[in-house]
PDB file of C-alpha atoms and ligand atoms in Angstrom:
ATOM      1  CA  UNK X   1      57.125  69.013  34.078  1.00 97.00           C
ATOM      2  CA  UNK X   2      55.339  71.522  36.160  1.00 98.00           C
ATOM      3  CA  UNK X   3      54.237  74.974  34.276  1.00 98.00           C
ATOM      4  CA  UNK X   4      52.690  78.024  35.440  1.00 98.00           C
ATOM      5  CA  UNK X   5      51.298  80.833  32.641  1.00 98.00           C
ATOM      6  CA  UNK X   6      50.850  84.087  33.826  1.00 98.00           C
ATOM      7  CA  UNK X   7      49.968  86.597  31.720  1.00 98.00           C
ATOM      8  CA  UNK X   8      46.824  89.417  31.718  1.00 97.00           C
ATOM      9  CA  UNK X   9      43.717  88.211  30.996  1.00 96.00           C
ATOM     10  CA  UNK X  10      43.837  87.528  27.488  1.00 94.00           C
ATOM     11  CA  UNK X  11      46.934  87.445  26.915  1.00 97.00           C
ATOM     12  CA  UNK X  12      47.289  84.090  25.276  1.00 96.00           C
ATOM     13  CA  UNK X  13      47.532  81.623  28.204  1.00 97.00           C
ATOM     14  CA  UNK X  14      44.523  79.675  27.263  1.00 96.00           C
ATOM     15  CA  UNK X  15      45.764  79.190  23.562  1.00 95.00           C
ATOM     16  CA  UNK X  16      49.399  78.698  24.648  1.00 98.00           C
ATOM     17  CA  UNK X  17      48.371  76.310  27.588  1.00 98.00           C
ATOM     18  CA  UNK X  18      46.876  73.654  25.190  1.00 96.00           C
ATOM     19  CA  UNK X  19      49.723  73.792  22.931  1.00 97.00           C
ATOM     20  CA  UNK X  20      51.886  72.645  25.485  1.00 98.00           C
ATOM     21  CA  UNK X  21      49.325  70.269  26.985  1.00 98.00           C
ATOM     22  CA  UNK X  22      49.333  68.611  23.376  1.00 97.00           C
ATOM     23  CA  UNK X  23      53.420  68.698  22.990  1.00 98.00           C
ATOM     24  CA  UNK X  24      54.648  67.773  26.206  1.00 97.00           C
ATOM     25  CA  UNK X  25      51.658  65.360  27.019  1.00 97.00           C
ATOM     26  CA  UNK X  26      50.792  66.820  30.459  1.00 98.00           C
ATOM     27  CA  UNK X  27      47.065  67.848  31.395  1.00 98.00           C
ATOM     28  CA  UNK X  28      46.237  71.517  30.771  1.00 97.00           C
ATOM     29  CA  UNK X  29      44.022  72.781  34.161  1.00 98.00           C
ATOM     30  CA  UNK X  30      42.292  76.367  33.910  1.00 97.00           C
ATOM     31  CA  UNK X  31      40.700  77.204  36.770  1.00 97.00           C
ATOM     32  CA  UNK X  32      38.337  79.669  34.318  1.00 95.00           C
ATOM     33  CA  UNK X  33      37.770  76.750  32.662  1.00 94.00           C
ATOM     34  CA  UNK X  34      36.575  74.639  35.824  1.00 96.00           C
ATOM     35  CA  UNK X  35      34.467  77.644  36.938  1.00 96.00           C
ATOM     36  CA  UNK X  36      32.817  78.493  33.707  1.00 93.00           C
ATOM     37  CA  UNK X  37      31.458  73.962  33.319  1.00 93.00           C
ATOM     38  CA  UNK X  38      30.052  74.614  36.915  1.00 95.00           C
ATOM     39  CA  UNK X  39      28.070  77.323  35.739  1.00 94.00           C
ATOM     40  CA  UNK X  40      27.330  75.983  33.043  1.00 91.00           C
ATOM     41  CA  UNK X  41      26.322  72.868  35.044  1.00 95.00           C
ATOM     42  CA  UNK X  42      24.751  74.960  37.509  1.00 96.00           C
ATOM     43  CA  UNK X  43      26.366  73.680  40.459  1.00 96.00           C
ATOM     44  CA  UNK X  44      26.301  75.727  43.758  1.00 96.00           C
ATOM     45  CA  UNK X  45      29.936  76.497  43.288  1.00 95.00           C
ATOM     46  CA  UNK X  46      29.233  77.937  39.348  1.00 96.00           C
ATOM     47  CA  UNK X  47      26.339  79.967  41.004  1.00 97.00           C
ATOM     48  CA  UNK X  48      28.987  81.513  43.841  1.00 96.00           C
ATOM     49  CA  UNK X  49      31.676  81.856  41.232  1.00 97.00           C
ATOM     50  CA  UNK X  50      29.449  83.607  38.696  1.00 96.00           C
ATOM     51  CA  UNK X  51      28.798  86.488  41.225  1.00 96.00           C
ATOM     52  CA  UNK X  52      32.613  87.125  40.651  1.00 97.00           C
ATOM     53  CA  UNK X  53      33.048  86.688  37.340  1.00 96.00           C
ATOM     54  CA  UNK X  54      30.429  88.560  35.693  1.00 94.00           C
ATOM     55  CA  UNK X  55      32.019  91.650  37.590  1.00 94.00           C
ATOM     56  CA  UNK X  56      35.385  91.125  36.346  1.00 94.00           C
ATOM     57  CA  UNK X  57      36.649  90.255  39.974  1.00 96.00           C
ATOM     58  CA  UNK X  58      38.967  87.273  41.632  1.00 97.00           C
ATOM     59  CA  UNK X  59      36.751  84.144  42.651  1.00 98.00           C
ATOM     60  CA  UNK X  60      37.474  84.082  46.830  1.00 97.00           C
ATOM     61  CA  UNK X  61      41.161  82.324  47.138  1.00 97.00           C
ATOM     62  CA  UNK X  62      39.626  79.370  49.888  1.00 94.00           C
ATOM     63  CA  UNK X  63      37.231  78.016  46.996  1.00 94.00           C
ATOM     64  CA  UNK X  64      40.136  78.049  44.579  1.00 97.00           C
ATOM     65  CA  UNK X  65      42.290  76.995  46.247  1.00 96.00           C
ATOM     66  CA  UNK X  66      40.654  73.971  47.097  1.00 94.00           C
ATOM     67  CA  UNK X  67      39.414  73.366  43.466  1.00 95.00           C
ATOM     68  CA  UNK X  68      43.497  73.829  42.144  1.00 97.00           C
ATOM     69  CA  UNK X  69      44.716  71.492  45.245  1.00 96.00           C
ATOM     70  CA  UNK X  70      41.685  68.481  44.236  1.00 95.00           C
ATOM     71  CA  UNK X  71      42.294  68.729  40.694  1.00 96.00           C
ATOM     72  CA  UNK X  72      46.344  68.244  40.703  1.00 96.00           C
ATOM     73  CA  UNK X  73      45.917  65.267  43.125  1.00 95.00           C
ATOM     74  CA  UNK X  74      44.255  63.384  40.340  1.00 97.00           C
ATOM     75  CA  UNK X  75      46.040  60.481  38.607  1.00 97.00           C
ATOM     76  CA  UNK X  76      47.328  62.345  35.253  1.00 97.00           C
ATOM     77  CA  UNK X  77      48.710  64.913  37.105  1.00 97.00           C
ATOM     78  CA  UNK X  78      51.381  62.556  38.180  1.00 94.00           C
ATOM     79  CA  UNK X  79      53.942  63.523  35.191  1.00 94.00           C
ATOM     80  CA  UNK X  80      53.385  67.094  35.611  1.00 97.00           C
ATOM     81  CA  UNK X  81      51.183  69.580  34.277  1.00 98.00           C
ATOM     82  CA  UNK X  82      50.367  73.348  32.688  1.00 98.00           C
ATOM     83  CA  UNK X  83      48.755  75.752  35.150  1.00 98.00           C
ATOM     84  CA  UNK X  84      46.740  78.281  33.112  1.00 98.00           C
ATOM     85  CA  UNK X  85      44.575  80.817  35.604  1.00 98.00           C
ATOM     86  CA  UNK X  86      46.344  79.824  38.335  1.00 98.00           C
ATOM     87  CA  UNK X  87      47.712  81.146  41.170  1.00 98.00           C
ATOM     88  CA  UNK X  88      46.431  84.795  40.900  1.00 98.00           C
ATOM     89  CA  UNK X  89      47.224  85.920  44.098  1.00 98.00           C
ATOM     90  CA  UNK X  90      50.342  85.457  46.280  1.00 98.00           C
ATOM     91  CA  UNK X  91      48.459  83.872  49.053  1.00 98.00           C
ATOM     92  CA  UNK X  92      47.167  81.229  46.282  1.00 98.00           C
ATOM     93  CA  UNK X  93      50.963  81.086  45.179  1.00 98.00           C
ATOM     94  CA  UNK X  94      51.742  79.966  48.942  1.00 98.00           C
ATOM     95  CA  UNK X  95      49.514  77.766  49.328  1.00 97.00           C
ATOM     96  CA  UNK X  96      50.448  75.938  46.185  1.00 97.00           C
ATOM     97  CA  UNK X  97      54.278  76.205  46.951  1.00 97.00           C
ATOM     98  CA  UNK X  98      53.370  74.317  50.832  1.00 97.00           C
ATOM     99  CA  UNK X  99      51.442  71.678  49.196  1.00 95.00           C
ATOM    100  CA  UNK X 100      54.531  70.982  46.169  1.00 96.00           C
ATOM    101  CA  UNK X 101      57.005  70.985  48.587  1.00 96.00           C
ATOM    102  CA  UNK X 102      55.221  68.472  51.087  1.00 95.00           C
ATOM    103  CA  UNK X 103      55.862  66.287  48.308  1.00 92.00           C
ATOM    104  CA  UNK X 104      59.276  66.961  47.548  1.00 94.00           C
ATOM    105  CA  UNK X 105      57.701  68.543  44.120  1.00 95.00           C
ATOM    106  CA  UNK X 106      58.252  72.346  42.479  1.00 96.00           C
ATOM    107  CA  UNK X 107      57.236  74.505  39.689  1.00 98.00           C
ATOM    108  CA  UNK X 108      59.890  73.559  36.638  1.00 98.00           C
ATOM    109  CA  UNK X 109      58.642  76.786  34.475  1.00 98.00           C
ATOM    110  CA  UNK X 110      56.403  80.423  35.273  1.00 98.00           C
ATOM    111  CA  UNK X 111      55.840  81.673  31.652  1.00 98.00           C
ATOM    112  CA  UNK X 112      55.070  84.854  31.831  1.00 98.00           C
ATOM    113  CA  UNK X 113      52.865  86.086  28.475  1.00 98.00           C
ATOM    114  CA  UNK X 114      53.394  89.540  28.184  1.00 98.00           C
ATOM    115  CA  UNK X 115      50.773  91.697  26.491  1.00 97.00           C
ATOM    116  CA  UNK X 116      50.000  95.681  27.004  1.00 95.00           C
ATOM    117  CA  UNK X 117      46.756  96.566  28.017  1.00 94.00           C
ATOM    118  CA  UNK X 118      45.861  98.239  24.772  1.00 90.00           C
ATOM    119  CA  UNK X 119      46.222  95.197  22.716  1.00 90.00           C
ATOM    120  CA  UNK X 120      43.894  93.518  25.312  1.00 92.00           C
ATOM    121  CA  UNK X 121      40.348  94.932  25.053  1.00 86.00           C
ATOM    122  CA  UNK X 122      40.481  94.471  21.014  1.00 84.00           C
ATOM    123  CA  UNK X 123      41.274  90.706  21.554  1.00 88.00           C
ATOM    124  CA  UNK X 124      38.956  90.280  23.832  1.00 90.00           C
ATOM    125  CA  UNK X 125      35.982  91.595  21.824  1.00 87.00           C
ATOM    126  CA  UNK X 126      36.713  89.218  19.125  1.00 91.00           C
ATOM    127  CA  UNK X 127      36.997  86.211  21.240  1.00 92.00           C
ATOM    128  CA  UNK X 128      34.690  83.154  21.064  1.00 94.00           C
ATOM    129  CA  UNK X 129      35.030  80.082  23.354  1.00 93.00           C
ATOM    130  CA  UNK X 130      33.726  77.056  23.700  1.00 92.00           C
ATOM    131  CA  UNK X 131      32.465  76.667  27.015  1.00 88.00           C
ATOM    132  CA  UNK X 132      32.135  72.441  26.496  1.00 89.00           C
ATOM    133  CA  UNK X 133      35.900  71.433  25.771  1.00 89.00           C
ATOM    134  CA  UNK X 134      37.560  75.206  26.551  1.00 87.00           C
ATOM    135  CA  UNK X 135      39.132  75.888  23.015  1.00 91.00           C
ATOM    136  CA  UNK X 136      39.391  79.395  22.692  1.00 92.00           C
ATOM    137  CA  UNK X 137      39.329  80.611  19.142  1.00 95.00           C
ATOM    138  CA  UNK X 138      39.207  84.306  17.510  1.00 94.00           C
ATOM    139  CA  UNK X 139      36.978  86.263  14.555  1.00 93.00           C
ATOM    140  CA  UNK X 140      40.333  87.309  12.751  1.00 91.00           C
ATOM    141  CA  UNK X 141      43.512  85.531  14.223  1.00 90.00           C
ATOM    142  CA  UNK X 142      42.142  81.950  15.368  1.00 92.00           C
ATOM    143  CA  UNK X 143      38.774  81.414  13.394  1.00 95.00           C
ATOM    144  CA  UNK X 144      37.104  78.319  13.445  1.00 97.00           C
ATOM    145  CA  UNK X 145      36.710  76.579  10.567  1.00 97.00           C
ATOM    146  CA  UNK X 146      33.017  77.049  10.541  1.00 96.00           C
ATOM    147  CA  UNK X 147      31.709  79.962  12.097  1.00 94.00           C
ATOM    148  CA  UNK X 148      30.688  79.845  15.595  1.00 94.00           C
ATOM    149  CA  UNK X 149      31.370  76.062  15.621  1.00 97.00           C
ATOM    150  CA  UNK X 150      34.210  74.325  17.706  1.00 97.00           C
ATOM    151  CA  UNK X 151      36.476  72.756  15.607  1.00 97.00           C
ATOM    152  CA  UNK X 152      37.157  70.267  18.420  1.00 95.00           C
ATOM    153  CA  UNK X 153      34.239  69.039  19.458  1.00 96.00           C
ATOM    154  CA  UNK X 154      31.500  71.088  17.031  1.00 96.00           C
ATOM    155  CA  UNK X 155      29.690  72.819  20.023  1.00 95.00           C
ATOM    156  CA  UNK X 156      27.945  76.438  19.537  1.00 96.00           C
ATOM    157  CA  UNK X 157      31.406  79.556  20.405  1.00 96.00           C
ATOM    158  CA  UNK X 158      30.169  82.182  22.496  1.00 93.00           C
ATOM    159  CA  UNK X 159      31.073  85.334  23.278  1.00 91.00           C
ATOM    160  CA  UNK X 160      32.142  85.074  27.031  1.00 89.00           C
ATOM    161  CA  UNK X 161      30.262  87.263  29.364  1.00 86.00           C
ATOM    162  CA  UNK X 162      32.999  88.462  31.258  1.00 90.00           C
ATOM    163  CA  UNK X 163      34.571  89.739  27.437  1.00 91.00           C
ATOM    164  CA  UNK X 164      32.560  92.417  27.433  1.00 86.00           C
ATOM    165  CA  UNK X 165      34.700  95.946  27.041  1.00 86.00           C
ATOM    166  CA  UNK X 166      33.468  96.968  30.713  1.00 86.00           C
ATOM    167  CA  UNK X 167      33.992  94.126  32.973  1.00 91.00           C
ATOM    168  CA  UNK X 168      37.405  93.496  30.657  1.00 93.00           C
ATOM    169  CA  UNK X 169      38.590  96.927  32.023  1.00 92.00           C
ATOM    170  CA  UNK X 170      38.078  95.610  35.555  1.00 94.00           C
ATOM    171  CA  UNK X 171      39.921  92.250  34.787  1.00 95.00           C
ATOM    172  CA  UNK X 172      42.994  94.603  33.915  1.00 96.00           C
ATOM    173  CA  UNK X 173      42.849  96.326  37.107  1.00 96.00           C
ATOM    174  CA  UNK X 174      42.447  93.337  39.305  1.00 97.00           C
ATOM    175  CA  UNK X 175      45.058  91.836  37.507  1.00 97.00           C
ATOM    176  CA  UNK X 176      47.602  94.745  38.103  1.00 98.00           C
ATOM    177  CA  UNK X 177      46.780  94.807  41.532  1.00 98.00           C
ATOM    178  CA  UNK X 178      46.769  90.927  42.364  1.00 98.00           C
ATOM    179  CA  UNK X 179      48.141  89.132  40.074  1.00 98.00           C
ATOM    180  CA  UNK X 180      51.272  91.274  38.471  1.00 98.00           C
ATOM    181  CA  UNK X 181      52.966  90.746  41.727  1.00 98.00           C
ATOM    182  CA  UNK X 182      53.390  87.015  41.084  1.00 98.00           C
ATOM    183  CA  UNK X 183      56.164  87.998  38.637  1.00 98.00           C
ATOM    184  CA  UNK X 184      58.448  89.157  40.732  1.00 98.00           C
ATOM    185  CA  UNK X 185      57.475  86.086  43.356  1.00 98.00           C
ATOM    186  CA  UNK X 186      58.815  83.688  41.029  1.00 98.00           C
ATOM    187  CA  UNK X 187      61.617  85.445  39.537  1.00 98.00           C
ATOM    188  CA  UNK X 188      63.168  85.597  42.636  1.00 98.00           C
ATOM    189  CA  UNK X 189      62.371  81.872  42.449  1.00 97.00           C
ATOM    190  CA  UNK X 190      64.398  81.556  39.650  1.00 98.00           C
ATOM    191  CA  UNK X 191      61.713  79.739  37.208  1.00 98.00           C
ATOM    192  CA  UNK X 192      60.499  82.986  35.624  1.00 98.00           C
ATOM    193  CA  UNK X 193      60.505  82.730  31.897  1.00 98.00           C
ATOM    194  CA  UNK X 194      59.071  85.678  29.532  1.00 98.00           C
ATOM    195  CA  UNK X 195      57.942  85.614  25.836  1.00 98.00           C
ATOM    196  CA  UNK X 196      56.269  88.981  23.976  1.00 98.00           C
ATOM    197  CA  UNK X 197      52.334  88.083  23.586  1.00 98.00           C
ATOM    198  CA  UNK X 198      51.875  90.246  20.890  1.00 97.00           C
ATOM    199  CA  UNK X 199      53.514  87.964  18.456  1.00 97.00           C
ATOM    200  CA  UNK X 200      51.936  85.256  16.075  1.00 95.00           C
ATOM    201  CA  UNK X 201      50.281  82.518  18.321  1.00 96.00           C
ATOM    202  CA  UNK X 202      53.039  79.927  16.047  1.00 97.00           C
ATOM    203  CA  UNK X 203      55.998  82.388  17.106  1.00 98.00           C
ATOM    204  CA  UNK X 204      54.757  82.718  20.626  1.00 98.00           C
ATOM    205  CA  UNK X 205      54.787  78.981  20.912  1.00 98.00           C
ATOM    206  CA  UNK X 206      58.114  78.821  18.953  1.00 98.00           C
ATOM    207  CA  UNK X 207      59.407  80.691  22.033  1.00 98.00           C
ATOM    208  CA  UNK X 208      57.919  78.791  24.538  1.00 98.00           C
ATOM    209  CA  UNK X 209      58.874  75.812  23.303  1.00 98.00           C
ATOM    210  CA  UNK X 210      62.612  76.821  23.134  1.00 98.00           C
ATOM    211  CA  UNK X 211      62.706  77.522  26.452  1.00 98.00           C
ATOM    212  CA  UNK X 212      60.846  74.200  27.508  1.00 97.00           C
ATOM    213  CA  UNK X 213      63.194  72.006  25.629  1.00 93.00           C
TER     214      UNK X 213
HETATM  215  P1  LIG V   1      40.192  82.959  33.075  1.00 97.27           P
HETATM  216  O1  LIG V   1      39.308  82.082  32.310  1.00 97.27           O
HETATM  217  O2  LIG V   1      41.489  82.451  33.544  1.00 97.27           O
HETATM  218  O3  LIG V   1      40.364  84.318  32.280  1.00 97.27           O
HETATM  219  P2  LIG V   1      41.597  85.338  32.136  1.00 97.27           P
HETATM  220  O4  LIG V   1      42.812  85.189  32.932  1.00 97.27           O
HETATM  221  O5  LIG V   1      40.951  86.653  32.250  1.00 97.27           O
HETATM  222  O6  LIG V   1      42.194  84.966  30.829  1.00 97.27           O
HETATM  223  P3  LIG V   1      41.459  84.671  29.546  1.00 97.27           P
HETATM  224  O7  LIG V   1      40.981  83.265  29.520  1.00 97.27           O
HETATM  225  O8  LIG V   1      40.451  85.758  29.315  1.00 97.27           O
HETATM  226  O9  LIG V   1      42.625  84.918  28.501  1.00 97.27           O
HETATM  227  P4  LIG V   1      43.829  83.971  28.065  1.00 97.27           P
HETATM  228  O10 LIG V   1      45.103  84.562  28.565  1.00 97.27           O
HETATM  229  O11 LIG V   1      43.550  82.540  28.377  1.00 97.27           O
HETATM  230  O12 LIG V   1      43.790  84.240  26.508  1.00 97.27           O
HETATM  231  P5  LIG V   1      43.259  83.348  25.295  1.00 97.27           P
HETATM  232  O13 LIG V   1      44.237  82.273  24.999  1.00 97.27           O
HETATM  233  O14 LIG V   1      41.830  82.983  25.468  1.00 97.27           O
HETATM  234  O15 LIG V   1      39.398  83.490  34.363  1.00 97.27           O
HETATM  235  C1  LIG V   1      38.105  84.033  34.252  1.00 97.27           C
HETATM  236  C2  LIG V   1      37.607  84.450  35.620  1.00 97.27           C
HETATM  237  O16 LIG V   1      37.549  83.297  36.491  1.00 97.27           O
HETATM  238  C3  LIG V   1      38.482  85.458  36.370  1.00 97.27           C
HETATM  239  O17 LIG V   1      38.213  86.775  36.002  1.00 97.27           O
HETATM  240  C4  LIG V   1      38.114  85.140  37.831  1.00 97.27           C
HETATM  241  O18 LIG V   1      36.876  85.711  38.161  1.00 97.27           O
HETATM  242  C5  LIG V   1      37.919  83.620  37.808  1.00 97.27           C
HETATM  243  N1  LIG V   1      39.174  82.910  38.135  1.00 97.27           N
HETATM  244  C6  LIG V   1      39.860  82.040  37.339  1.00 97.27           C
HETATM  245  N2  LIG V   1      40.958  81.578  37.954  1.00 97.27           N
HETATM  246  C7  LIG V   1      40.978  82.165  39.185  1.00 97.27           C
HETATM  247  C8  LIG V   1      41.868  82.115  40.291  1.00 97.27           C
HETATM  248  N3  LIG V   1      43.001  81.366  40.249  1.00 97.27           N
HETATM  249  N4  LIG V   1      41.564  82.848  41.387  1.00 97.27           N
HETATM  250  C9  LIG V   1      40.448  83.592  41.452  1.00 97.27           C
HETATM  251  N5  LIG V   1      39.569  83.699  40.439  1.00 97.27           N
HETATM  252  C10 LIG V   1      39.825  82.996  39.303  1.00 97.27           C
HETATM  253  O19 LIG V   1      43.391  84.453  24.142  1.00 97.27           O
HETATM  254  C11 LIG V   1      42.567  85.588  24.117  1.00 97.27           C
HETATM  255  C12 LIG V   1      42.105  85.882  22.665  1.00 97.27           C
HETATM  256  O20 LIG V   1      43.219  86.269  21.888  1.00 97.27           O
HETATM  257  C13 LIG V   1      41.521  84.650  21.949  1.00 97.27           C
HETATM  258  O21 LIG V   1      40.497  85.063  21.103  1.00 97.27           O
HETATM  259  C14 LIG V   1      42.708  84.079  21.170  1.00 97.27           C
HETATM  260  O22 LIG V   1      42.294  83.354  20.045  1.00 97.27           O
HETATM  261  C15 LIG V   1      43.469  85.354  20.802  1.00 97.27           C
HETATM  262  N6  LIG V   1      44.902  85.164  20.767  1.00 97.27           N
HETATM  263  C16 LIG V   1      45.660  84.375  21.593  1.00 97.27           C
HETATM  264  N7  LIG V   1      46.962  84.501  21.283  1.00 97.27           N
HETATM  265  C17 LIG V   1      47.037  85.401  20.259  1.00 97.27           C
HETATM  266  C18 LIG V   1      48.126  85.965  19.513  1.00 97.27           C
HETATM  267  N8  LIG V   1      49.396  85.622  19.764  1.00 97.27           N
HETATM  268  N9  LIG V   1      47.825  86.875  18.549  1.00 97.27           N
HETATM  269  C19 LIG V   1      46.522  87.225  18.303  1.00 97.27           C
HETATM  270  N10 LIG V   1      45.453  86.730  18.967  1.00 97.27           N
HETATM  271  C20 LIG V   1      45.713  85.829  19.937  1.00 97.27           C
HETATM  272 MG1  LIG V   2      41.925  81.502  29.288  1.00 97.27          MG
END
């Protein structure tokens, strides 16, 4: 099974995306979450990628792309798997549609997490991450069981850089102006699927699941 979440940034694709990594035993890939090891790791593509984060804007679609294309070749990728970041552009959509269909594969499911901006920045704020296994958790509706630890693997939660109220405000407009179109690209594909963010993350993943199967 092949998924796709879409959704504004924080919207809920991160904490959705794992859920159904965990039920339907396919690999969850964020492309956030590749970006943010490698600068964490401090290789030359976290350095070029962190000059587009930190300002809230779209890392360049050729070093994505290639990044999305390496990381779906790999073995467990085989049954399927939930695409949580990615594509963010139309050209990135393309490219990913070429490569499926050289294989005879598609997209099964485009969830589309729908959130209004205004719920957004206050989510954001209260976010914490872990930036060694990517769990996401939050202050009020996700804590961790002990503060600023990851439940998962017990690492330090951050507050990501890019979270802050500023560059979040740019993430919103990038994401109206680049990514939002991707919703009507794969409704006309016939895959698009839509469940209301704002709900609890259980009922939001009740939802999802429903329409999974
Ligand atoms: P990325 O890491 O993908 O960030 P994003 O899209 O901005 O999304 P977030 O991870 O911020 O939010 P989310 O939707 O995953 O929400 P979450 O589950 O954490 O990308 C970061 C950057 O990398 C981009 O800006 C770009 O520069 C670059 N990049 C990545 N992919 C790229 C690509 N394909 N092309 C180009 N550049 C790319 O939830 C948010 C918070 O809300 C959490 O605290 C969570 O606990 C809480 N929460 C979740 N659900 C609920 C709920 N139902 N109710 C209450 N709280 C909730
Ligand atoms: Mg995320």
């Amino acid at each position: 099974m092949k998924i796709i979440m879409l959704g504004a940034p924080g919207a809920g694709k991160g904490t959705q995306a794992k859920m159904i990594a965990e039920k339907y035993h396919v690999p969850h890939i964020s492309t956030g979450d590749i970006f943010r090891a490698n600068i964490k790791e401090g290789t030359a593509l976290g350095v070029e990628a962190k000059t587009y984060m930190d300002q809230g804007l779209l890392v360049p679609d050729e070093l994505t792309v290639k990044i999305l294309l390496d990381r779906v070749a790999k073995p467990d990728c085989a049954e399927g798997y939930v695409l949580d970041g990615f594509p963010r552009t139309i050209p990135q959509a393309q490219v990913l549609d070429e490569a499926l269909e050289k294989l005879g594969e598609h997209i099964d499911f485009c969830i589309d997490v729908e959130v209004p901006d205004e719920h957004i920045v206050k989510r954001m704020s209260g976010r914490r991450a872990c930036l060694k296994c990517g769990a996401t958790y939050h202050v009020e509706h996700v804590p961790p069981k002990k503060e600023d630890q990851c439940d998962i693997c017990g690492s330090q939660l951050v507050l990501r850089e890019d979270d802050r109220p500023e560059t979040v405000e740019n993430r919103l407009k990038v994401y109206h102006e680049q990514t939002q179109p991707l919703i009507e690209f794969y409704q006309k594909k016939g895959v698009l699927k839509t469940v209301d963010g704002t709900a609890e993350v259980q009922d939001v993943f009740a939802a999802i699941a429903k329409i999974l199967g």
